Amino acid sequence: MKDEDYLERFMDSVQYVSRMMKRNVRDQALPHGITKTQWFILRILWKRPCTIGELAEKLEVRSSSMSQMIDRMEVSGLVQRQTDPLDGRSKMVVLNEKGEEHIKAVSRSGIELLSVPFSQFTSEEKMVIVELMEKFKLNLSANFDQCKDK
C-alpha cells in the first residue's frame, strides 16, 4: 500500500471522529446556551487563563473579534477579565464558576462518547494511539508553521 492510500484512510478516519465529536459538542453545548466557538474558548480557558490576543491566535481570529466574543461570554456569566498578576497593564480571561460547570458537563459527554470505543483497546494500544496522535499533532503544527512562513 502506498503512503497516499494510508493518508486517504487516515483522513477518512480523522474526519469521521472529528464529525462525531463536533456533533456531540453541538448537541451537548446548545442546551447550555453555548455556541461551538464559545465551547472552544471555554476549553482553552479550562486549561489556563489567557489574554484576548492568545485566544485570538489559538482560534485564528482578530483580537477585536475575540474581544467581542469575550464581551458576550462575560454578559452570559461564563468568563471574566482579571488583571494579570505578572503585568498590571494586561487583562487575563478566566473561567468563572458557571463557565467551569458548563465545560465540565460538555466535556463529560465527550468522554462518554469516546469511552466505549476507547475501552476496546488494550492498555498498550491506548498508549500508542495517544502518543502517535500527539506526535502527529506536533508534526502537523510544525509543517503548517513552515508552510505559513513561505
CSV table of N, CA and C in Angstrom, one decimal:
chain,number,residue,atom,x,y,z
A,1,MET,N,0.8,-1.2,0.0
A,1,MET,CA,0.0,0.0,0.0
A,1,MET,C,0.9,1.2,0.0
A,2,LYS,N,0.5,2.2,-0.8
A,2,LYS,CA,1.3,3.5,-0.9
A,2,LYS,C,0.9,4.4,0.2
A,3,ASP,N,1.8,5.4,0.5
A,3,ASP,CA,1.6,6.4,1.5
A,3,ASP,C,0.3,7.1,1.3
A,4,GLU,N,0.0,7.4,0.0
A,4,GLU,CA,-1.2,8.1,-0.4
A,4,GLU,C,-2.4,7.4,0.0
A,5,ASP,N,-2.4,6.0,-0.1
A,5,ASP,CA,-3.5,5.2,0.3
A,5,ASP,C,-3.7,5.2,1.8
A,6,TYR,N,-2.6,5.2,2.5
A,6,TYR,CA,-2.7,5.3,4.0
A,6,TYR,C,-3.2,6.6,4.4
A,7,LEU,N,-2.8,7.7,3.7
A,7,LEU,CA,-3.2,9.0,4.1
A,7,LEU,C,-4.7,9.2,3.8
A,8,GLU,N,-5.2,8.6,2.7
A,8,GLU,CA,-6.7,8.7,2.5
A,8,GLU,C,-7.5,8.0,3.6
A,9,ARG,N,-7.0,6.8,4.0
A,9,ARG,CA,-7.7,6.1,5.1
A,9,ARG,C,-7.6,6.9,6.4
A,10,PHE,N,-6.4,7.5,6.6
A,10,PHE,CA,-6.2,8.3,7.8
A,10,PHE,C,-7.2,9.5,7.9
A,11,MET,N,-7.2,10.2,6.7
A,11,MET,CA,-8.1,11.4,6.6
A,11,MET,C,-9.5,11.0,6.8
A,12,ASP,N,-10.0,9.9,6.2
A,12,ASP,CA,-11.4,9.4,6.4
A,12,ASP,C,-11.6,9.2,7.9
A,13,SER,N,-10.7,8.5,8.6
A,13,SER,CA,-10.9,8.2,10.0
A,13,SER,C,-10.9,9.5,10.9
A,14,VAL,N,-10.0,10.4,10.6
A,14,VAL,CA,-9.9,11.6,11.4
A,14,VAL,C,-11.2,12.4,11.2
A,15,GLN,N,-11.6,12.5,9.9
A,15,GLN,CA,-12.8,13.3,9.6
A,15,GLN,C,-14.0,12.7,10.3
A,16,TYR,N,-14.1,11.4,10.3
A,16,TYR,CA,-15.3,10.8,10.9
A,16,TYR,C,-15.3,11.1,12.5
A,17,VAL,N,-14.2,10.8,13.1
A,17,VAL,CA,-14.1,11.1,14.5
A,17,VAL,C,-14.4,12.5,14.9
A,18,SER,N,-13.8,13.4,14.1
A,18,SER,CA,-14.0,14.8,14.3
A,18,SER,C,-15.5,15.2,14.1
A,19,ARG,N,-16.1,14.7,13.1
A,19,ARG,CA,-17.5,15.0,12.9
A,19,ARG,C,-18.4,14.5,14.1
A,20,MET,N,-18.1,13.3,14.6
A,20,MET,CA,-18.8,12.8,15.7
A,20,MET,C,-18.6,13.6,17.0
A,21,MET,N,-17.4,14.0,17.2
A,21,MET,CA,-17.1,14.9,18.4
A,21,MET,C,-17.7,16.2,18.2
A,22,LYS,N,-17.7,16.8,17.0
A,22,LYS,CA,-18.4,18.1,16.8
A,22,LYS,C,-19.9,18.0,17.1
A,23,ARG,N,-20.5,16.9,16.5
A,23,ARG,CA,-21.9,16.7,16.7
A,23,ARG,C,-22.2,16.6,18.2
A,24,ASN,N,-21.4,15.9,18.9
A,24,ASN,CA,-21.6,15.7,20.3
A,24,ASN,C,-21.5,17.0,21.1
A,25,VAL,N,-20.5,17.8,20.8
A,25,VAL,CA,-20.3,19.1,21.4
A,25,VAL,C,-21.5,20.0,21.1
A,26,ARG,N,-22.0,20.0,19.8
A,26,ARG,CA,-23.1,20.8,19.5
A,26,ARG,C,-24.4,20.4,20.2
A,27,ASP,N,-24.6,19.1,20.3
A,27,ASP,CA,-25.8,18.6,21.0
A,27,ASP,C,-25.8,18.8,22.5
A,28,GLN,N,-24.6,18.8,23.1
A,28,GLN,CA,-24.5,19.0,24.5
A,28,GLN,C,-24.3,20.5,24.9
A,29,ALA,N,-23.7,21.3,24.0
A,29,ALA,CA,-23.5,22.7,24.4
A,29,ALA,C,-24.7,23.5,24.2
A,30,LEU,N,-25.5,23.3,23.1
A,30,LEU,CA,-26.6,24.1,22.8
A,30,LEU,C,-27.7,24.2,23.9
A,31,PRO,N,-28.0,23.1,24.6
A,31,PRO,CA,-28.9,23.2,25.8
A,31,PRO,C,-28.4,24.2,26.9
A,32,HIS,N,-27.1,24.3,26.9
A,32,HIS,CA,-26.5,25.2,27.9
A,32,HIS,C,-26.4,26.6,27.4
A,33,GLY,N,-26.8,26.8,26.1
A,33,GLY,CA,-26.8,28.2,25.5
A,33,GLY,C,-25.4,28.5,25.1
A,34,ILE,N,-24.5,27.5,24.8
A,34,ILE,CA,-23.1,27.8,24.4
A,34,ILE,C,-23.0,27.4,22.9
A,35,THR,N,-22.3,28.3,22.2
A,35,THR,CA,-22.0,28.0,20.8
A,35,THR,C,-20.8,27.2,20.7
A,36,LYS,N,-20.5,26.6,19.6
A,36,LYS,CA,-19.3,25.8,19.4
A,36,LYS,C,-18.1,26.6,19.6
A,37,THR,N,-18.0,27.8,19.1
A,37,THR,CA,-16.9,28.7,19.4
A,37,THR,C,-16.7,29.0,20.8
A,38,GLN,N,-17.8,29.3,21.5
A,38,GLN,CA,-17.7,29.5,23.0
A,38,GLN,C,-17.2,28.3,23.7
A,39,TRP,N,-17.6,27.1,23.2
A,39,TRP,CA,-17.1,25.9,23.9
A,39,TRP,C,-15.6,25.8,23.7
A,40,PHE,N,-15.1,26.1,22.5
A,40,PHE,CA,-13.6,26.1,22.2
A,40,PHE,C,-12.9,27.0,23.2
A,41,ILE,N,-13.5,28.2,23.3
A,41,ILE,CA,-12.8,29.2,24.2
A,41,ILE,C,-12.9,28.7,25.7
A,42,LEU,N,-14.0,28.2,26.1
A,42,LEU,CA,-14.1,27.6,27.5
A,42,LEU,C,-13.1,26.5,27.7
A,43,ARG,N,-12.9,25.7,26.7
A,43,ARG,CA,-12.0,24.5,26.8
A,43,ARG,C,-10.5,25.0,26.9
A,44,ILE,N,-10.2,26.1,26.1
A,44,ILE,CA,-8.8,26.6,26.3
A,44,ILE,C,-8.6,27.2,27.7
A,45,LEU,N,-9.6,28.0,28.1
A,45,LEU,CA,-9.5,28.6,29.4
A,45,LEU,C,-9.6,27.6,30.6
A,46,TRP,N,-10.1,26.5,30.4
A,46,TRP,CA,-10.2,25.4,31.4
A,46,TRP,C,-8.8,25.0,31.7
A,47,LYS,N,-7.9,25.0,30.7
A,47,LYS,CA,-6.5,24.6,30.9
A,47,LYS,C,-5.7,25.7,31.6
A,48,ARG,N,-5.9,26.9,31.2
A,48,ARG,CA,-5.2,28.1,31.8
A,48,ARG,C,-5.8,29.4,31.4
A,49,PRO,N,-5.8,30.4,32.2
A,49,PRO,CA,-6.2,31.7,31.8
A,49,PRO,C,-5.4,32.2,30.6
A,50,CYS,N,-6.0,33.0,29.7
A,50,CYS,CA,-5.3,33.6,28.6
A,50,CYS,C,-5.6,35.0,28.4
A,51,THR,N,-4.8,35.7,27.6
A,51,THR,CA,-5.1,37.1,27.2
A,51,THR,C,-6.1,37.0,25.9
A,52,ILE,N,-6.7,38.1,25.6
A,52,ILE,CA,-7.5,38.1,24.4
A,52,ILE,C,-6.7,37.8,23.2
A,53,GLY,N,-5.5,38.3,23.1
A,53,GLY,CA,-4.6,38.0,22.0
A,53,GLY,C,-4.2,36.5,21.9
A,54,GLU,N,-4.0,35.9,23.0
A,54,GLU,CA,-3.7,34.4,23.0
A,54,GLU,C,-4.9,33.6,22.5
A,55,LEU,N,-6.0,34.0,22.9
A,55,LEU,CA,-7.3,33.3,22.5
A,55,LEU,C,-7.5,33.5,21.0
A,56,ALA,N,-7.3,34.8,20.6
A,56,ALA,CA,-7.5,35.1,19.1
A,56,ALA,C,-6.5,34.3,18.3
A,57,GLU,N,-5.3,34.2,18.7
A,57,GLU,CA,-4.3,33.4,18.0
A,57,GLU,C,-4.7,31.9,17.9
A,58,LYS,N,-5.1,31.4,19.0
A,58,LYS,CA,-5.5,29.9,19.0
A,58,LYS,C,-6.7,29.6,18.1
A,59,LEU,N,-7.6,30.6,18.1
A,59,LEU,CA,-8.8,30.4,17.2
A,59,LEU,C,-8.7,31.0,15.9
A,60,GLU,N,-7.6,31.6,15.6
A,60,GLU,CA,-7.3,32.2,14.3
A,60,GLU,C,-8.3,33.3,13.9
A,61,VAL,N,-8.6,34.2,14.8
A,61,VAL,CA,-9.4,35.3,14.6
A,61,VAL,C,-8.7,36.6,15.0
A,62,ARG,N,-9.3,37.7,14.6
A,62,ARG,CA,-8.7,39.0,15.0
A,62,ARG,C,-9.0,39.3,16.5
A,63,SER,N,-8.0,40.0,17.2
A,63,SER,CA,-8.2,40.3,18.6
A,63,SER,C,-9.5,41.0,18.8
A,64,SER,N,-9.9,41.9,17.9
A,64,SER,CA,-11.1,42.7,18.1
A,64,SER,C,-12.4,41.8,18.1
A,65,SER,N,-12.3,40.8,17.2
A,65,SER,CA,-13.4,39.8,17.1
A,65,SER,C,-13.5,39.0,18.4
A,66,MET,N,-12.3,38.6,18.9
A,66,MET,CA,-12.2,37.8,20.2
A,66,MET,C,-12.7,38.6,21.3
A,67,SER,N,-12.4,39.9,21.3
A,67,SER,CA,-12.8,40.8,22.4
A,67,SER,C,-14.3,40.8,22.5
A,68,GLN,N,-15.0,40.9,21.3
A,68,GLN,CA,-16.4,40.9,21.2
A,68,GLN,C,-17.0,39.6,21.7
A,69,MET,N,-16.4,38.5,21.4
A,69,MET,CA,-16.9,37.2,21.9
A,69,MET,C,-16.8,37.1,23.4
A,70,ILE,N,-15.7,37.6,23.9
A,70,ILE,CA,-15.5,37.6,25.4
A,70,ILE,C,-16.5,38.5,26.1
A,71,ASP,N,-16.8,39.6,25.4
A,71,ASP,CA,-17.8,40.5,26.0
A,71,ASP,C,-19.1,39.8,26.2
A,72,ARG,N,-19.5,39.0,25.1
A,72,ARG,CA,-20.8,38.3,25.2
A,72,ARG,C,-20.7,37.2,26.2
A,73,MET,N,-19.6,36.5,26.3
A,73,MET,CA,-19.4,35.4,27.3
A,73,MET,C,-19.4,36.0,28.7
A,74,GLU,N,-18.9,37.2,28.9
A,74,GLU,CA,-18.9,37.9,30.2
A,74,GLU,C,-20.3,38.2,30.6
A,75,VAL,N,-21.1,38.7,29.7
A,75,VAL,CA,-22.5,39.1,29.9
A,75,VAL,C,-23.3,37.8,30.3
A,76,SER,N,-22.9,36.7,29.7
A,76,SER,CA,-23.6,35.4,29.9
A,76,SER,C,-23.1,34.8,31.3
A,77,GLY,N,-22.1,35.3,31.8
A,77,GLY,CA,-21.6,34.8,33.1
A,77,GLY,C,-20.7,33.6,33.0
A,78,LEU,N,-20.1,33.4,31.8
A,78,LEU,CA,-19.2,32.3,31.6
A,78,LEU,C,-17.7,32.5,32.0
A,79,VAL,N,-17.3,33.8,31.7
A,79,VAL,CA,-15.9,34.2,32.0
A,79,VAL,C,-15.8,35.6,32.6
A,80,GLN,N,-14.7,35.9,33.0
A,80,GLN,CA,-14.4,37.3,33.5
A,80,GLN,C,-13.0,37.7,33.2
A,81,ARG,N,-12.8,39.0,33.1
A,81,ARG,CA,-11.5,39.5,32.9
A,81,ARG,C,-10.9,39.9,34.2
A,82,GLN,N,-9.6,39.6,34.4
A,82,GLN,CA,-8.9,39.9,35.6
A,82,GLN,C,-7.6,40.5,35.2
A,83,THR,N,-7.1,41.4,36.1
A,83,THR,CA,-5.8,42.0,35.9
A,83,THR,C,-4.7,40.9,36.0
A,84,ASP,N,-3.8,40.9,35.0
A,84,ASP,CA,-2.7,39.9,35.0
A,84,ASP,C,-1.8,40.2,36.2
A,85,PRO,N,-1.6,39.2,37.1
A,85,PRO,CA,-0.7,39.5,38.3
A,85,PRO,C,0.7,39.7,37.9
A,86,LEU,N,1.2,39.3,36.7
A,86,LEU,CA,2.6,39.5,36.3
A,86,LEU,C,2.7,40.8,35.5
A,87,ASP,N,1.6,41.4,35.0
A,87,ASP,CA,1.7,42.6,34.2
A,87,ASP,C,0.4,43.3,34.4
A,88,GLY,N,0.4,44.3,35.3
A,88,GLY,CA,-0.8,45.0,35.7
A,88,GLY,C,-1.5,45.7,34.6
A,89,ARG,N,-0.8,45.9,33.5
A,89,ARG,CA,-1.4,46.6,32.3
A,89,ARG,C,-2.3,45.7,31.5
A,90,SER,N,-2.1,44.4,31.7
A,90,SER,CA,-2.7,43.4,30.8
A,90,SER,C,-3.9,42.7,31.6
A,91,LYS,N,-4.9,42.3,30.8
A,91,LYS,CA,-6.0,41.5,31.4
A,91,LYS,C,-6.0,40.1,30.9
A,92,MET,N,-6.3,39.2,31.8
A,92,MET,CA,-6.4,37.8,31.6
A,92,MET,C,-7.9,37.4,31.6
A,93,VAL,N,-8.3,36.5,30.7
A,93,VAL,CA,-9.6,36.0,30.7
A,93,VAL,C,-9.6,34.7,31.4
A,94,VAL,N,-10.5,34.5,32.4
A,94,VAL,CA,-10.6,33.3,33.2
A,94,VAL,C,-12.0,32.8,33.3
A,95,LEU,N,-12.1,31.5,33.5
A,95,LEU,CA,-13.4,30.9,33.7
A,95,LEU,C,-13.9,31.3,35.0
A,96,ASN,N,-15.2,31.5,35.1
A,96,ASN,CA,-15.8,31.6,36.4
A,96,ASN,C,-16.6,30.3,36.7
A,97,GLU,N,-17.3,30.3,37.8
A,97,GLU,CA,-17.9,29.0,38.2
A,97,GLU,C,-18.9,28.5,37.2
A,98,LYS,N,-19.7,29.4,36.6
A,98,LYS,CA,-20.7,28.9,35.6
A,98,LYS,C,-20.0,28.4,34.4
A,99,GLY,N,-19.0,29.0,33.9
A,99,GLY,CA,-18.3,28.6,32.7
A,99,GLY,C,-17.6,27.2,33.0
A,100,GLU,N,-17.1,27.1,34.2
A,100,GLU,CA,-16.4,25.8,34.5
A,100,GLU,C,-17.5,24.7,34.6
A,101,GLU,N,-18.6,24.9,35.2
A,101,GLU,CA,-19.7,23.9,35.2
A,101,GLU,C,-20.1,23.5,33.8
A,102,HIS,N,-20.2,24.5,32.9
A,102,HIS,CA,-20.7,24.1,31.6
A,102,HIS,C,-19.6,23.3,30.8
A,103,ILE,N,-18.3,23.7,30.9
A,103,ILE,CA,-17.3,23.0,30.2
A,103,ILE,C,-17.1,21.6,30.8
A,104,LYS,N,-17.3,21.4,32.1
A,104,LYS,CA,-17.2,20.1,32.6
A,104,LYS,C,-18.3,19.2,32.1
A,105,ALA,N,-19.5,19.8,32.1
A,105,ALA,CA,-20.7,19.0,31.6
A,105,ALA,C,-20.5,18.5,30.2
A,106,VAL,N,-20.1,19.5,29.3
A,106,VAL,CA,-20.0,19.1,27.9
A,106,VAL,C,-18.8,18.2,27.7
A,107,SER,N,-17.7,18.4,28.4
A,107,SER,CA,-16.5,17.5,28.3
A,107,SER,C,-16.8,16.1,28.8
A,108,ARG,N,-17.6,16.0,29.9
A,108,ARG,CA,-18.0,14.7,30.3
A,108,ARG,C,-18.8,13.9,29.2
A,109,SER,N,-19.6,14.6,28.5
A,109,SER,CA,-20.4,13.9,27.5
A,109,SER,C,-19.4,13.5,26.3
A,110,GLY,N,-18.4,14.2,26.1
A,110,GLY,CA,-17.4,13.8,25.1
A,110,GLY,C,-16.6,12.6,25.5
A,111,ILE,N,-16.3,12.6,26.8
A,111,ILE,CA,-15.6,11.4,27.3
A,111,ILE,C,-16.5,10.2,27.3
A,112,GLU,N,-17.7,10.4,27.6
A,112,GLU,CA,-18.7,9.3,27.5
A,112,GLU,C,-18.8,8.8,26.0
A,113,LEU,N,-18.8,9.7,25.1
A,113,LEU,CA,-18.9,9.3,23.7
A,113,LEU,C,-17.7,8.4,23.3
A,114,LEU,N,-16.5,8.8,23.7
A,114,LEU,CA,-15.3,8.1,23.3
A,114,LEU,C,-14.9,6.9,24.2
A,115,SER,N,-15.5,6.8,25.4
A,115,SER,CA,-15.0,5.8,26.4
A,115,SER,C,-15.3,4.4,25.9
A,116,VAL,N,-16.5,4.1,25.4
A,116,VAL,CA,-16.7,2.7,25.0
A,116,VAL,C,-15.8,2.3,23.8
A,117,PRO,N,-15.7,3.0,22.7
A,117,PRO,CA,-14.8,2.6,21.7
A,117,PRO,C,-13.3,2.6,22.2
A,118,PHE,N,-12.9,3.5,23.1
A,118,PHE,CA,-11.6,3.6,23.6
A,118,PHE,C,-11.3,2.4,24.5
A,119,SER,N,-12.3,1.9,25.2
A,119,SER,CA,-12.1,0.8,26.2
A,119,SER,C,-11.9,-0.5,25.4
A,120,GLN,N,-12.2,-0.5,24.1
A,120,GLN,CA,-11.9,-1.8,23.4
A,120,GLN,C,-10.5,-1.9,22.9
A,121,PHE,N,-9.6,-0.9,23.3
A,121,PHE,CA,-8.2,-1.0,23.0
A,121,PHE,C,-7.5,-1.6,24.2
A,122,THR,N,-6.4,-2.3,24.0
A,122,THR,CA,-5.6,-2.8,25.2
A,122,THR,C,-4.9,-1.5,25.8
A,123,SER,N,-4.4,-1.7,26.9
A,123,SER,CA,-3.6,-0.6,27.6
A,123,SER,C,-2.5,-0.1,26.7
A,124,GLU,N,-1.8,-1.0,26.1
A,124,GLU,CA,-0.7,-0.7,25.2
A,124,GLU,C,-1.2,0.1,23.9
A,125,GLU,N,-2.3,-0.4,23.4
A,125,GLU,CA,-2.9,0.3,22.2
A,125,GLU,C,-3.3,1.7,22.5
A,126,LYS,N,-3.9,1.9,23.8
A,126,LYS,CA,-4.3,3.2,24.2
A,126,LYS,C,-3.1,4.2,24.3
A,127,MET,N,-2.0,3.7,24.9
A,127,MET,CA,-0.8,4.5,25.0
A,127,MET,C,-0.3,4.8,23.6
A,128,VAL,N,-0.2,3.8,22.7
A,128,VAL,CA,0.3,4.0,21.3
A,128,VAL,C,-0.5,5.0,20.6
A,129,ILE,N,-1.9,4.9,20.6
A,129,ILE,CA,-2.7,5.8,19.8
A,129,ILE,C,-2.6,7.2,20.3
A,130,VAL,N,-2.6,7.4,21.6
A,130,VAL,CA,-2.4,8.7,22.2
A,130,VAL,C,-1.1,9.3,21.8
A,131,GLU,N,0.0,8.6,22.0
A,131,GLU,CA,1.3,9.1,21.7
A,131,GLU,C,1.5,9.4,20.2
A,132,LEU,N,0.9,8.5,19.3
A,132,LEU,CA,1.0,8.8,17.9
A,132,LEU,C,0.2,10.0,17.5
A,133,MET,N,-1.0,10.2,18.0
A,133,MET,CA,-1.8,11.4,17.7
A,133,MET,C,-1.1,12.7,18.2
A,134,GLU,N,-0.5,12.6,19.4
A,134,GLU,CA,0.2,13.8,19.9
A,134,GLU,C,1.4,14.1,19.0
A,135,LYS,N,2.1,13.1,18.6
A,135,LYS,CA,3.3,13.3,17.7
A,135,LYS,C,2.8,13.8,16.3
A,136,PHE,N,1.7,13.3,15.8
A,136,PHE,CA,1.2,13.8,14.6
A,136,PHE,C,0.8,15.2,14.7
A,137,LYS,N,0.1,15.6,15.8
A,137,LYS,CA,-0.3,16.9,16.0
A,137,LYS,C,0.9,17.9,16.0
A,138,LEU,N,2.0,17.5,16.7
A,138,LEU,CA,3.2,18.3,16.7
A,138,LEU,C,3.8,18.5,15.3
A,139,ASN,N,3.9,17.3,14.6
A,139,ASN,CA,4.5,17.3,13.2
A,139,ASN,C,3.6,18.2,12.3
A,140,LEU,N,2.3,18.1,12.4
A,140,LEU,CA,1.4,18.8,11.5
A,140,LEU,C,1.5,20.3,11.9
A,141,SER,N,1.6,20.7,13.1
A,141,SER,CA,1.7,22.1,13.5
A,141,SER,C,3.0,22.7,13.0
A,142,ALA,N,4.1,21.9,13.1
A,142,ALA,CA,5.4,22.4,12.7
A,142,ALA,C,5.4,22.6,11.2
A,143,ASN,N,4.8,21.6,10.4
A,143,ASN,CA,4.7,21.7,9.0
A,143,ASN,C,3.8,22.9,8.6
A,144,PHE,N,2.7,23.1,9.3
A,144,PHE,CA,1.8,24.2,9.0
A,144,PHE,C,2.6,25.5,9.1
A,145,ASP,N,3.3,25.6,10.3
A,145,ASP,CA,4.0,26.9,10.5
A,145,ASP,C,5.1,27.1,9.4
A,146,GLN,N,5.8,26.1,9.0
A,146,GLN,CA,6.8,26.2,7.9
A,146,GLN,C,6.1,26.7,6.6
A,147,CYS,N,5.0,26.1,6.3
A,147,CYS,CA,4.3,26.5,5.1
A,147,CYS,C,3.8,27.9,5.1
A,148,LYS,N,3.3,28.3,6.3
A,148,LYS,CA,2.8,29.7,6.5
A,148,LYS,C,3.9,30.7,6.3
A,149,ASP,N,5.1,30.4,6.8
A,149,ASP,CA,6.3,31.3,6.7
A,149,ASP,C,6.8,31.4,5.3
A,150,LYS,N,6.5,30.6,4.4
A,150,LYS,CA,7.0,30.6,3.0
A,150,LYS,C,6.3,31.7,2.2
